[in-house]
Each structure stands twice: as structure tokens, then as C-alpha cells.
């Protein structure tokens, strides 16, 4: 079984990758790049699946860690350094997740703004009383 610090490092790497993809998605939303939006969405799905697997590994590592055992935490210097590393990784992971949430919220607002713009344009182009038009991706 992998150590908790190793799993946290992998989770942090995945979240940082999500941050990069979120920024790419943001750029695609601002430039109306449909292919870029699709690519970012697909990549985010892959990373979310990877994070789900890592989260299961993290939970298993936490259950197996010495600090949660009945014997209590060992007092060695090595374990103290490992605890410091785990705490540092947890803090970095929390910060990265907060940043990802902010980027995701901005992307959500950009997508809603684009949708509102498209709906407004459709309402201006369609005669009153007619139903909504069907848009093709190639338009």
C-alpha cells in the first residue's frame, strides 16, 4: 500500500493539472473556441476519474497510517518529518482546490453569459411568436 504522502502528492499533481485545464477552458470560453471547450471538458472528466481513484487510495492510506492506529503516533524523527510533509501537502492541496473552485465559478459565469448572449441573438433574429430555432454546430 502506498504512503499517505505519496497519494497526496499525486492528488496535488492532478488538481494542479485541473487548474491548468480550467484556465485553458476559461480562454476557450472567452474566445468562443468550441473545440477548446470540448477538449477541456473531456480532460476535466478524465482528471475527475483519476482523482476519485486517488481519493479511495488516500482513504485507505489514512486508515492504515500509524497516527490512526490504537498504538498512537510513533515518536521518531522520521515520522515527524513525514507528518510535516503530509501537513504541507494537505495545505497545498487545500489551496489548489480553492483556486480551482474560483476558476470553475468564473468559467460557469462565462458559460452562462455566452448562453444568455446566444439566446438574446436568437430572440432578435426569430420573428415573434415562432418557436426557438435549432442551431447546428457548424453555424
Short mmCIF file of C-alpha atoms in Angstrom, two decimals:
data_model
loop_
_atom_site.label_atom_id
_atom_site.label_comp_id
_atom_site.label_asym_id
_atom_site.label_seq_id
_atom_site.Cartn_x
_atom_site.Cartn_y
_atom_site.Cartn_z
CA UNK A 1 0.00 0.00 0.00
CA UNK A 2 1.23 3.49 -0.81
CA UNK A 3 2.14 6.03 1.81
CA UNK A 4 -0.25 8.90 2.51
CA UNK A 5 2.30 11.50 1.37
CA UNK A 6 2.67 9.74 -1.99
CA UNK A 7 -1.09 9.73 -2.56
CA UNK A 8 -1.36 13.39 -1.54
CA UNK A 9 1.45 14.29 -3.98
CA UNK A 10 -0.44 12.55 -6.78
CA UNK A 11 -3.70 14.27 -5.79
CA UNK A 12 -1.95 17.64 -5.74
CA UNK A 13 -0.49 16.99 -9.20
CA UNK A 14 -3.93 16.06 -10.53
CA UNK A 15 -5.54 19.17 -9.04
CA UNK A 16 -2.77 21.35 -10.47
CA UNK A 17 -3.42 19.75 -13.84
CA UNK A 18 -7.12 20.55 -13.35
CA UNK A 19 -6.13 24.16 -12.68
CA UNK A 20 -4.26 24.30 -15.98
CA UNK A 21 -7.19 22.74 -17.84
CA UNK A 22 -9.58 25.16 -16.12
CA UNK A 23 -7.50 28.08 -17.33
CA UNK A 24 -7.48 26.64 -20.86
CA UNK A 25 -11.24 26.25 -20.67
CA UNK A 26 -11.52 29.85 -19.50
CA UNK A 27 -9.52 31.05 -22.50
CA UNK A 28 -11.67 28.92 -24.82
CA UNK A 29 -14.85 30.36 -23.29
CA UNK A 30 -13.60 33.91 -23.75
CA UNK A 31 -12.68 33.30 -27.39
CA UNK A 32 -15.74 31.16 -28.19
CA UNK A 33 -13.49 28.24 -29.13
CA UNK A 34 -15.93 25.31 -29.14
CA UNK A 35 -13.21 22.73 -29.87
CA UNK A 36 -11.16 24.05 -26.96
CA UNK A 37 -14.16 23.91 -24.66
CA UNK A 38 -14.84 20.30 -25.68
CA UNK A 39 -11.18 19.32 -25.19
CA UNK A 40 -11.07 20.95 -21.75
CA UNK A 41 -14.33 19.31 -20.71
CA UNK A 42 -13.08 15.88 -21.77
CA UNK A 43 -9.78 16.35 -19.95
CA UNK A 44 -11.57 17.53 -16.82
CA UNK A 45 -13.64 14.34 -16.87
CA UNK A 46 -10.50 12.20 -17.11
CA UNK A 47 -8.89 14.06 -14.23
CA UNK A 48 -12.04 13.79 -12.11
CA UNK A 49 -12.00 10.00 -12.58
CA UNK A 50 -8.30 9.92 -11.67
CA UNK A 51 -8.98 11.99 -8.55
CA UNK A 52 -11.77 9.62 -7.50
CA UNK A 53 -9.32 6.70 -7.60
CA UNK A 54 -6.71 8.69 -5.72
CA UNK A 55 -9.26 9.67 -3.09
CA UNK A 56 -10.01 6.00 -2.44
CA UNK A 57 -6.27 5.35 -2.10
CA UNK A 58 -5.97 8.31 0.29
CA UNK A 59 -8.74 6.97 2.50
CA UNK A 60 -7.08 3.54 2.59
CA UNK A 61 -3.72 5.11 3.43
CA UNK A 62 -5.30 7.14 6.23
CA UNK A 63 -6.90 4.04 7.70
CA UNK A 64 -3.57 2.24 7.62
CA UNK A 65 -1.47 5.16 8.88
CA UNK A 66 0.18 4.82 12.30
CA UNK A 67 -1.44 8.00 13.64
CA UNK A 68 -4.89 6.43 13.40
CA UNK A 69 -3.85 3.13 14.96
CA UNK A 70 -4.62 2.25 18.60
CA UNK A 71 -0.92 2.46 19.50
CA UNK A 72 -0.87 6.18 18.82
CA UNK A 73 1.68 8.14 16.80
CA UNK A 74 5.27 6.96 16.92
CA UNK A 75 7.71 9.50 18.31
CA UNK A 76 10.58 9.06 15.85
CA UNK A 77 12.13 11.96 13.94
CA UNK A 78 11.39 10.26 10.62
CA UNK A 79 7.68 10.16 11.41
CA UNK A 80 7.77 13.78 12.50
CA UNK A 81 9.27 14.75 9.12
CA UNK A 82 6.68 12.65 7.33
CA UNK A 83 3.91 14.33 9.34
CA UNK A 84 5.32 17.73 8.38
CA UNK A 85 5.37 16.66 4.73
CA UNK A 86 1.79 15.39 4.93
CA UNK A 87 0.63 18.63 6.55
CA UNK A 88 2.44 20.70 3.92
CA UNK A 89 0.85 18.63 1.15
CA UNK A 90 -2.60 18.95 2.72
CA UNK A 91 -2.25 22.73 2.91
CA UNK A 92 -1.07 22.92 -0.71
CA UNK A 93 -3.95 20.69 -1.78
CA UNK A 94 -6.50 22.83 0.06
CA UNK A 95 -5.12 25.97 -1.61
CA UNK A 96 -5.14 24.36 -5.06
CA UNK A 97 -8.73 23.17 -4.60
CA UNK A 98 -9.81 26.69 -3.54
CA UNK A 99 -8.15 28.12 -6.62
CA UNK A 100 -9.81 25.51 -8.83
CA UNK A 101 -13.20 26.36 -7.32
CA UNK A 102 -12.65 30.03 -8.17
CA UNK A 103 -11.67 29.22 -11.76
CA UNK A 104 -14.62 26.87 -12.10
CA UNK A 105 -17.01 29.56 -10.83
CA UNK A 106 -15.59 32.08 -13.32
CA UNK A 107 -15.97 29.54 -16.13
CA UNK A 108 -19.55 28.88 -15.09
CA UNK A 109 -20.30 32.59 -15.24
CA UNK A 110 -18.62 32.91 -18.65
CA UNK A 111 -20.66 29.99 -20.00
CA UNK A 112 -23.90 31.49 -18.66
CA UNK A 113 -23.02 34.84 -20.18
CA UNK A 114 -22.37 33.23 -23.57
CA UNK A 115 -25.63 31.32 -23.39
CA UNK A 116 -27.55 34.49 -22.50
CA UNK A 117 -25.95 36.26 -25.46
CA UNK A 118 -26.90 33.45 -27.85
CA UNK A 119 -30.47 33.44 -26.52
CA UNK A 120 -30.71 37.21 -26.96
CA UNK A 121 -29.42 36.99 -30.53
CA UNK A 122 -31.89 34.21 -31.33
CA UNK A 123 -34.75 36.26 -29.94
CA UNK A 124 -33.71 39.18 -32.14
CA UNK A 125 -33.36 37.03 -35.26
CA UNK A 126 -36.52 34.99 -34.89
CA UNK A 127 -39.88 36.58 -35.62
CA UNK A 128 -42.15 36.95 -32.62
CA UNK A 129 -44.39 34.00 -31.93
CA UNK A 130 -42.18 31.44 -33.65
CA UNK A 131 -40.59 28.69 -31.64
CA UNK A 132 -36.93 28.53 -30.85
CA UNK A 133 -34.69 27.67 -33.76
CA UNK A 134 -32.39 24.71 -33.93
CA UNK A 135 -28.74 25.60 -34.05
CA UNK A 136 -26.26 23.36 -35.80
CA UNK A 137 -22.71 23.19 -34.51
CA UNK A 138 -21.46 24.24 -37.90
CA UNK A 139 -23.26 27.59 -37.83
#
